[in-house]
Short mmCIF file of C-alpha atoms and ligand atoms in Angstrom, two decimals:
data_model
loop_
_atom_site.label_atom_id
_atom_site.label_comp_id
_atom_site.label_asym_id
_atom_site.label_seq_id
_atom_site.Cartn_x
_atom_site.Cartn_y
_atom_site.Cartn_z
CA UNK A 1 66.70 13.21 49.91
CA UNK A 2 63.91 15.57 49.19
CA UNK A 3 62.93 18.66 47.29
CA UNK A 4 62.18 21.33 49.87
CA UNK A 5 59.57 24.02 49.24
CA UNK A 6 59.17 27.04 51.50
CA UNK A 7 55.77 28.65 51.06
CA UNK A 8 55.33 32.18 52.38
CA UNK A 9 57.56 31.25 55.31
CA UNK A 10 58.28 33.93 57.94
CA UNK A 11 59.71 34.11 61.44
CA UNK A 12 59.23 36.76 64.11
CA UNK A 13 60.85 36.21 67.50
CA UNK A 14 58.65 39.08 68.78
CA UNK A 15 55.41 37.20 67.92
CA UNK A 16 53.07 37.40 64.92
CA UNK A 17 51.89 40.95 65.69
CA UNK A 18 55.36 42.52 65.70
CA UNK A 19 56.24 45.12 63.06
CA UNK A 20 56.77 43.13 59.78
CA UNK A 21 60.06 44.99 59.26
CA UNK A 22 61.37 43.52 62.54
CA UNK A 23 60.82 39.89 61.41
CA UNK A 24 64.07 37.86 61.51
CA UNK A 25 62.84 36.22 58.29
CA UNK A 26 60.50 38.23 56.07
CA UNK A 27 58.01 36.09 54.09
CA UNK A 28 59.79 34.00 51.46
CA UNK A 29 58.76 31.34 48.97
CA UNK A 30 61.45 29.26 47.34
CA UNK A 31 62.45 25.74 46.29
CA UNK A 32 65.60 23.80 47.20
CA UNK A 33 66.22 21.21 44.50
CA UNK A 34 66.69 17.56 45.43
CA UNK A 35 70.41 16.77 45.42
CA UNK A 36 71.43 20.45 45.19
CA UNK A 37 74.49 21.95 46.92
CA UNK A 38 73.40 25.28 48.35
CA UNK A 39 75.19 27.96 50.35
CA UNK A 40 73.18 30.39 52.43
CA UNK A 41 75.38 33.49 52.51
CA UNK A 42 75.02 36.78 54.33
CA UNK A 43 76.41 38.91 57.14
CA UNK A 44 75.87 38.23 60.83
CA UNK A 45 72.24 38.71 61.86
CA UNK A 46 70.68 38.51 58.38
CA UNK A 47 68.62 35.42 59.28
CA UNK A 48 70.66 32.48 57.95
CA UNK A 49 70.52 30.35 61.09
CA UNK A 50 66.85 31.19 61.56
CA UNK A 51 66.08 29.87 58.07
CA UNK A 52 68.19 26.74 58.65
CA UNK A 53 66.49 26.07 61.98
CA UNK A 54 63.06 26.48 60.40
CA UNK A 55 63.95 23.83 57.82
CA UNK A 56 65.28 21.42 60.46
CA UNK A 57 62.37 22.07 62.85
CA UNK A 58 64.42 23.54 65.72
CA UNK A 59 62.34 26.74 65.30
CA UNK A 60 58.60 26.78 64.48
CA UNK A 61 57.59 29.39 61.88
CA UNK A 62 55.38 32.36 62.70
CA UNK A 63 53.80 31.99 59.27
CA UNK A 64 53.86 29.78 56.21
CA UNK A 65 54.56 26.16 55.34
CA UNK A 66 57.46 23.85 54.61
CA UNK A 67 56.99 20.94 52.21
CA UNK A 68 59.33 17.97 51.71
CA UNK A 69 58.47 16.33 48.37
CA UNK A 70 55.03 17.99 48.42
CA UNK A 71 54.24 16.73 51.95
CA UNK A 72 53.53 19.46 54.52
CA UNK A 73 55.97 18.83 57.39
CA UNK A 74 55.59 22.22 59.12
CA UNK A 75 54.22 20.64 62.31
CA UNK A 76 56.67 17.72 62.41
CA UNK A 77 59.54 17.42 64.87
CA UNK A 78 63.20 17.51 63.84
CA UNK A 79 63.38 13.75 64.32
CA UNK A 80 60.35 13.14 62.10
CA UNK A 81 61.77 15.41 59.39
CA UNK A 82 64.76 13.14 58.98
CA UNK A 83 67.31 15.94 58.68
CA UNK A 84 70.99 15.78 59.59
CA UNK A 85 72.49 18.98 60.99
CA UNK A 86 76.15 19.84 61.59
CA UNK A 87 76.77 22.76 63.94
CA UNK A 88 79.58 25.28 64.37
CA UNK A 89 81.14 23.31 67.22
CA UNK A 90 81.70 19.53 67.26
CA UNK A 91 78.89 17.43 68.74
CA UNK A 92 80.46 14.05 69.48
CA UNK A 93 80.72 11.52 72.30
CA UNK A 94 84.20 11.57 73.86
CA UNK A 95 83.79 8.16 75.47
CA UNK A 96 83.10 6.42 72.14
CA UNK A 97 85.62 5.57 69.45
CA UNK A 98 85.63 7.52 66.21
CA UNK A 99 83.95 4.55 64.50
CA UNK A 100 81.22 4.32 67.18
CA UNK A 101 80.58 8.05 66.81
CA UNK A 102 80.12 7.67 63.06
CA UNK A 103 77.89 4.61 63.52
CA UNK A 104 75.69 6.26 66.16
CA UNK A 105 73.09 7.95 63.87
CA UNK A 106 72.66 4.64 62.00
CA UNK A 107 72.44 2.49 65.14
CA UNK A 108 69.88 4.88 66.54
CA UNK A 109 67.68 4.26 63.52
CA UNK A 110 68.01 0.47 63.69
CA UNK A 111 70.10 0.08 60.53
CA UNK A 112 71.43 -3.48 60.09
CA UNK A 113 75.01 -4.10 61.22
CA UNK A 114 76.57 -4.97 57.82
CA UNK A 115 75.09 -1.77 56.35
CA UNK A 116 76.43 0.26 59.30
CA UNK A 117 79.91 -1.17 58.78
CA UNK A 118 79.80 -0.51 55.05
CA UNK A 119 78.61 3.06 55.46
CA UNK A 120 81.02 3.93 58.30
CA UNK A 121 83.95 2.56 56.27
CA UNK A 122 82.85 4.61 53.24
CA UNK A 123 82.46 7.90 55.12
CA UNK A 124 85.66 7.38 57.15
CA UNK A 125 87.51 6.76 53.89
CA UNK A 126 86.11 9.89 52.28
CA UNK A 127 87.05 12.05 55.29
CA UNK A 128 90.47 10.42 55.87
CA UNK A 129 89.33 9.10 59.24
CA UNK A 130 90.06 5.40 58.59
CA UNK A 131 93.29 5.26 60.66
CA UNK A 132 91.40 6.74 63.62
CA UNK A 133 88.34 4.48 63.61
CA UNK A 134 89.33 2.53 66.74
CA UNK A 135 90.65 5.52 68.72
CA UNK A 136 88.61 7.13 71.47
CA UNK A 137 87.37 10.54 70.35
CA UNK A 138 88.62 12.19 73.52
CA UNK A 139 91.87 14.14 73.23
CA UNK A 140 91.51 14.54 69.46
CA UNK A 141 92.10 18.06 68.08
CA UNK A 142 89.13 20.36 67.40
CA UNK A 143 89.74 19.81 63.66
CA UNK A 144 89.53 16.05 63.97
CA UNK A 145 86.43 16.27 66.17
CA UNK A 146 84.67 18.48 63.66
CA UNK A 147 85.56 16.03 60.90
CA UNK A 148 83.75 13.37 62.94
CA UNK A 149 80.75 15.71 63.26
CA UNK A 150 80.75 16.16 59.48
CA UNK A 151 80.94 12.38 59.11
CA UNK A 152 77.97 11.90 61.45
CA UNK A 153 76.02 14.38 59.37
CA UNK A 154 76.83 12.56 56.15
CA UNK A 155 76.64 8.94 57.25
CA UNK A 156 72.90 8.39 56.75
CA UNK A 157 71.91 7.81 53.15
CA UNK A 158 68.18 8.31 53.78
CA UNK A 159 68.11 11.91 55.09
CA UNK A 160 65.91 14.56 53.47
CA UNK A 161 68.83 17.02 53.62
CA UNK A 162 72.11 17.72 55.43
CA UNK A 163 72.31 21.20 56.96
CA UNK A 164 75.65 22.77 57.88
CA UNK A 165 75.74 25.83 60.14
CA UNK A 166 79.19 27.44 59.70
CA UNK A 167 80.83 24.02 60.19
CA UNK A 168 84.40 25.15 59.49
CA UNK A 169 84.59 27.93 62.12
CA UNK A 170 86.79 25.87 64.46
CA UNK A 171 88.90 24.41 61.68
CA UNK A 172 92.49 25.50 61.17
CA UNK A 173 92.62 27.94 58.19
CA UNK A 174 95.05 25.72 56.27
CA UNK A 175 92.63 22.79 56.52
CA UNK A 176 89.51 24.77 55.64
CA UNK A 177 90.21 24.74 51.93
CA UNK A 178 90.82 20.99 51.95
CA UNK A 179 87.67 20.18 53.91
CA UNK A 180 85.52 22.44 51.77
CA UNK A 181 86.73 20.78 48.59
CA UNK A 182 86.15 17.42 50.24
CA UNK A 183 82.57 18.35 51.14
CA UNK A 184 81.95 19.35 47.54
CA UNK A 185 83.36 16.06 46.28
CA UNK A 186 81.24 14.21 48.86
CA UNK A 187 78.19 16.00 47.59
CA UNK A 188 78.77 14.59 44.12
CA UNK A 189 79.43 11.08 45.40
CA UNK A 190 76.63 10.86 47.94
CA UNK A 191 73.92 12.71 45.99
CA UNK A 192 72.58 14.48 49.08
CA UNK A 193 70.69 17.80 49.31
CA UNK A 194 73.09 20.04 51.25
CA UNK A 195 72.53 23.53 52.66
CA UNK A 196 75.62 25.24 53.99
CA UNK A 197 75.36 28.43 56.05
CA UNK A 198 78.28 30.85 56.01
CA UNK A 199 79.14 34.54 56.09
CA UNK A 200 82.32 33.88 54.09
CA UNK A 201 81.93 34.36 50.34
CA UNK A 202 84.92 32.15 49.49
CA UNK A 203 83.37 29.29 51.45
CA UNK A 204 80.01 29.82 49.74
CA UNK A 205 81.38 30.18 46.23
CA UNK A 206 83.68 27.15 46.42
CA UNK A 207 81.15 24.81 48.01
CA UNK A 208 77.86 25.58 46.32
CA UNK A 209 76.26 25.17 42.92
CA UNK A 210 73.64 27.69 44.00
CA UNK A 211 74.38 30.53 46.41
CA UNK A 212 71.41 32.07 48.22
CA UNK A 213 72.31 35.57 49.41
CA UNK A 214 70.44 36.97 52.42
CA UNK A 215 70.27 40.54 53.64
CA UNK A 216 68.17 41.86 56.51
CA UNK A 217 65.86 38.81 56.71
CA UNK A 218 65.31 38.56 52.96
CA UNK A 219 66.71 36.42 50.17
CA UNK A 220 67.97 39.06 47.75
CA UNK A 221 69.31 36.72 45.05
CA UNK A 222 69.79 33.06 44.43
CA UNK A 223 72.06 31.89 41.61
CA UNK A 224 75.33 30.35 40.50
CA UNK A 225 78.53 32.10 41.60
CA UNK A 226 78.90 33.34 38.00
CA UNK A 227 75.37 34.82 37.95
CA UNK A 228 75.99 36.63 41.24
CA UNK A 229 79.21 38.06 39.88
CA UNK A 230 77.95 39.00 36.41
CA UNK A 231 74.49 40.28 37.20
CA UNK A 232 73.84 41.19 40.83
CA UNK A 233 70.09 41.67 41.17
CA UNK A 234 70.52 43.78 44.30
CA UNK A 235 73.23 46.30 45.19
CA UNK A 236 73.91 44.29 48.36
CA UNK A 237 74.95 41.27 46.24
CA UNK A 238 77.25 43.50 44.17
CA UNK A 239 78.86 44.89 47.26
CA UNK A 240 79.02 41.67 49.33
CA UNK A 241 80.34 39.38 46.58
CA UNK A 242 83.65 40.15 44.92
CA UNK A 243 86.88 41.53 46.28
CA UNK A 244 86.84 44.47 46.05
CA UNK A 245 83.05 44.64 45.81
CA UNK A 246 81.10 46.32 43.04
CA UNK A 247 81.32 50.11 42.65
CA UNK A 248 77.85 51.39 43.47
CA UNK A 249 77.53 55.12 43.01
CA UNK A 250 74.67 57.64 42.79
CA UNK A 251 73.89 58.64 39.21
CA UNK A 252 71.47 60.50 37.00
CA UNK A 253 70.33 58.28 34.18
CA UNK A 254 68.72 59.42 30.96
CA UNK A 255 68.22 56.97 28.09
CA UNK A 256 71.64 55.49 27.26
CA UNK A 257 73.72 57.80 29.44
CA UNK A 258 74.53 57.87 33.16
CA UNK A 259 76.05 60.95 34.78
CA UNK A 260 78.36 60.18 37.73
CA UNK A 261 80.09 63.01 39.57
CA UNK A 262 79.46 65.34 36.61
CA UNK A 263 80.91 62.87 34.05
CA UNK A 264 78.96 60.87 31.50
CA UNK A 265 79.20 57.07 31.10
CA UNK A 266 77.71 55.44 27.99
CA UNK A 267 75.26 52.59 28.62
CA UNK A 268 74.61 49.60 26.40
CA UNK A 269 70.87 49.58 27.07
CA UNK A 270 68.35 52.36 27.37
CA UNK A 271 66.63 53.32 30.63
CA UNK A 272 63.61 55.44 29.79
CA UNK A 273 61.13 54.31 32.39
CA UNK A 274 62.88 54.47 35.75
CA UNK A 275 60.48 54.61 38.70
CA UNK A 276 59.87 58.27 39.62
CA UNK A 277 61.43 59.30 42.95
CA UNK A 278 63.57 56.13 43.21
CA UNK A 279 67.22 56.27 44.32
CA UNK A 280 69.16 55.63 41.08
CA UNK A 281 72.64 54.12 41.19
CA UNK A 282 75.19 52.80 38.73
CA UNK A 283 76.86 49.49 39.58
CA UNK A 284 80.01 48.29 37.87
CA UNK A 285 82.58 45.81 39.09
CA UNK A 286 86.18 47.10 39.36
CA UNK A 287 87.24 44.31 36.97
CA UNK A 288 85.29 46.03 34.16
CA UNK A 289 86.66 49.55 34.56
CA UNK A 290 90.19 50.04 33.29
CA UNK A 291 92.66 52.74 34.29
CA UNK A 292 94.28 54.52 31.35
CA UNK A 293 96.31 57.67 30.68
CA UNK A 294 94.08 60.76 30.82
CA UNK A 295 92.61 61.48 27.39
CA UNK A 296 89.80 63.57 25.96
CA UNK A 297 86.55 61.62 26.03
CA UNK A 298 87.62 59.44 28.98
CA UNK A 299 86.08 59.96 32.38
CA UNK A 300 88.83 61.49 34.50
CA UNK A 301 89.61 60.47 38.07
CA UNK A 302 92.11 61.20 40.83
CA UNK A 303 94.19 58.25 41.92
CA UNK A 304 94.37 57.86 45.71
CA UNK A 305 96.29 54.59 45.97
CA UNK A 306 97.04 51.30 44.25
CA UNK A 307 96.22 47.94 45.87
CA UNK A 308 98.54 45.26 44.52
CA UNK A 309 96.86 41.88 45.06
CA UNK A 310 99.64 39.93 43.33
CA UNK A 311 97.82 38.65 40.25
CA UNK A 312 95.91 41.90 39.77
CA UNK A 313 96.19 45.55 40.78
CA UNK A 314 93.27 47.82 41.62
CA UNK A 315 93.44 51.61 41.69
CA UNK A 316 91.37 53.40 44.32
CA UNK A 317 90.26 56.62 42.66
CA UNK A 318 87.86 59.52 43.11
CA UNK A 319 85.49 60.90 40.51
CA UNK A 320 84.64 64.26 42.06
CA UNK A 321 83.42 63.20 45.54
CA UNK A 322 82.68 59.65 44.51
CA UNK A 323 85.05 56.79 45.50
CA UNK A 324 85.69 54.14 42.89
CA UNK A 325 87.88 51.08 42.26
CA UNK A 326 89.26 50.18 38.82
CA UNK A 327 91.59 47.55 37.39
CA UNK A 328 95.12 48.53 36.43
CA UNK A 329 96.10 46.73 33.19
CA UNK A 330 99.24 44.55 33.36
CA UNK A 331 102.40 46.49 32.64
CA UNK A 332 100.62 49.82 32.83
CA UNK A 333 102.54 52.44 34.83
CA UNK A 334 100.45 55.10 36.47
CA UNK A 335 101.22 58.45 34.83
CA UNK A 336 100.57 60.61 37.90
CA UNK A 337 97.68 61.42 40.17
CA UNK A 338 95.26 61.84 37.23
CA UNK A 339 93.90 58.94 35.19
CA UNK A 340 91.26 58.24 32.59
CA UNK A 341 88.72 55.44 33.12
CA UNK A 342 87.48 53.12 30.38
CA UNK A 343 84.16 51.41 31.10
CA UNK A 344 82.89 48.21 29.50
CA UNK A 345 79.32 49.39 28.76
CA UNK A 346 77.98 45.82 28.69
CA UNK A 347 79.00 45.47 32.36
CA UNK A 348 77.45 48.67 33.66
CA UNK A 349 74.20 48.03 35.58
CA UNK A 350 71.52 50.43 36.73
CA UNK A 351 69.74 50.07 40.08
CA UNK A 352 66.56 51.76 41.31
CA UNK A 353 66.07 51.62 45.09
CA UNK A 354 68.81 48.92 45.20
CA UNK A 355 67.05 46.62 42.66
CA UNK A 356 68.49 45.88 39.21
CA UNK A 357 66.59 47.57 36.38
CA UNK A 358 66.27 45.83 33.01
CA UNK A 359 67.03 48.32 30.28
CA UNK A 360 65.70 48.04 26.74
CA UNK A 361 67.90 47.08 23.80
P1 ATP B 1 74.95 34.80 62.68
O1 ATP B 1 75.84 34.55 61.48
O2 ATP B 1 75.46 35.85 63.58
O3 ATP B 1 74.51 33.54 63.36
P2 ATP B 1 72.46 34.82 61.20
O4 ATP B 1 72.50 35.39 59.83
O5 ATP B 1 72.49 33.35 61.31
O6 ATP B 1 73.61 35.47 62.06
P3 ATP B 1 70.14 34.73 62.89
O7 ATP B 1 70.91 34.07 63.98
O8 ATP B 1 69.16 33.92 62.14
O9 ATP B 1 71.15 35.42 61.86
O10 ATP B 1 69.44 36.02 63.50
C1 ATP B 1 68.56 36.85 62.75
C2 ATP B 1 67.95 37.89 63.69
O11 ATP B 1 67.10 37.24 64.63
C3 ATP B 1 68.99 38.65 64.51
O12 ATP B 1 68.53 39.96 64.65
C4 ATP B 1 68.98 37.94 65.85
O13 ATP B 1 69.34 38.80 66.89
C5 ATP B 1 67.53 37.50 65.97
N1 ATP B 1 67.38 36.23 66.74
C6 ATP B 1 67.95 35.05 66.43
N2 ATP B 1 67.57 34.10 67.31
C7 ATP B 1 66.76 34.70 68.21
C8 ATP B 1 66.04 34.26 69.37
N3 ATP B 1 66.07 32.99 69.77
N4 ATP B 1 65.29 35.18 70.03
C9 ATP B 1 65.23 36.47 69.64
N5 ATP B 1 65.88 36.95 68.55
C10 ATP B 1 66.64 36.09 67.84
#
């Protein structure tokens, strides 16, 4: 295992002289802690696989350096980096047994036989593959084959990191949850540095201790699931994480008041020095805005529909032209098409050009 440092790392598939805005990965510097469980989360095309392939050495960076435990490995091959990578689709040998497949990465590295047997038994046990160890891998289901791929990725104890690139894509939805929980448990038992690429927030939030959110070739925030939920540092994080995502609406902000669609929302902090000319927005998660009966002093909204998600209901409303989502309290019956909205001021955030602004107390 290793601590991984990226130093001013950037990747341009169009060469070093291409427009910096077209880089698949804009310059980033960050550290991946030894033994950490990370998810790299973002929509298709944001640069997740590029970043993963830079770490494993499949892609050479246009700029910058990669250090494993302070050693510069930027010029080293994938093999020399000692990384295990699990891909979207199973990479296994059909002619070998399940056990031989699991043993292969160890055999390849000249690990002694008793150690191979011990390790294969351990990983097979953890992944429920023990009954299959002597079966040929051919004719197994896609699920079972991908489990073997996961096992091959996890079987070596000496790797710098294990990288997963959307490894559950081919897995049956009912099994996804189980495998994800298993991977998390394995992380604790095996003490490996794991980086897990996905565009699915549920996968990221259930697997990782730290979620690294990417947008348009940049890391926009890195934090625990709770931090990403409570305090999105970029409007993209607010919108991408949560279901429904954060309300992000244009506003005029003056001191401790924000005006949205002609209505005023009180703020807990004061915003006196917003950058001139910046696009100012209010961000508040639907969980922290409550629908109430219309009343003087409450921001009034038109109800368009109610989404009943079973454990919770969200009202889709309009404040003037602005669309908004708000929580419907349990047992509350909607009085008509008009409602009042109650904001939790401590949960209302202000963004300037998509970046969170710290107010003053
Ligand atoms: P996905 O989830 O769809 O795999 P991603 O977030 O992993 O997306 P990347 O595959 O890293 O994103 O792609 C980032 C950008 O780089 C995209 O615009 C993509 O088209 C481009 N790109 C990726 N690989 C290459 C390549 N080999 N040559 C040219 N452009 C590429």
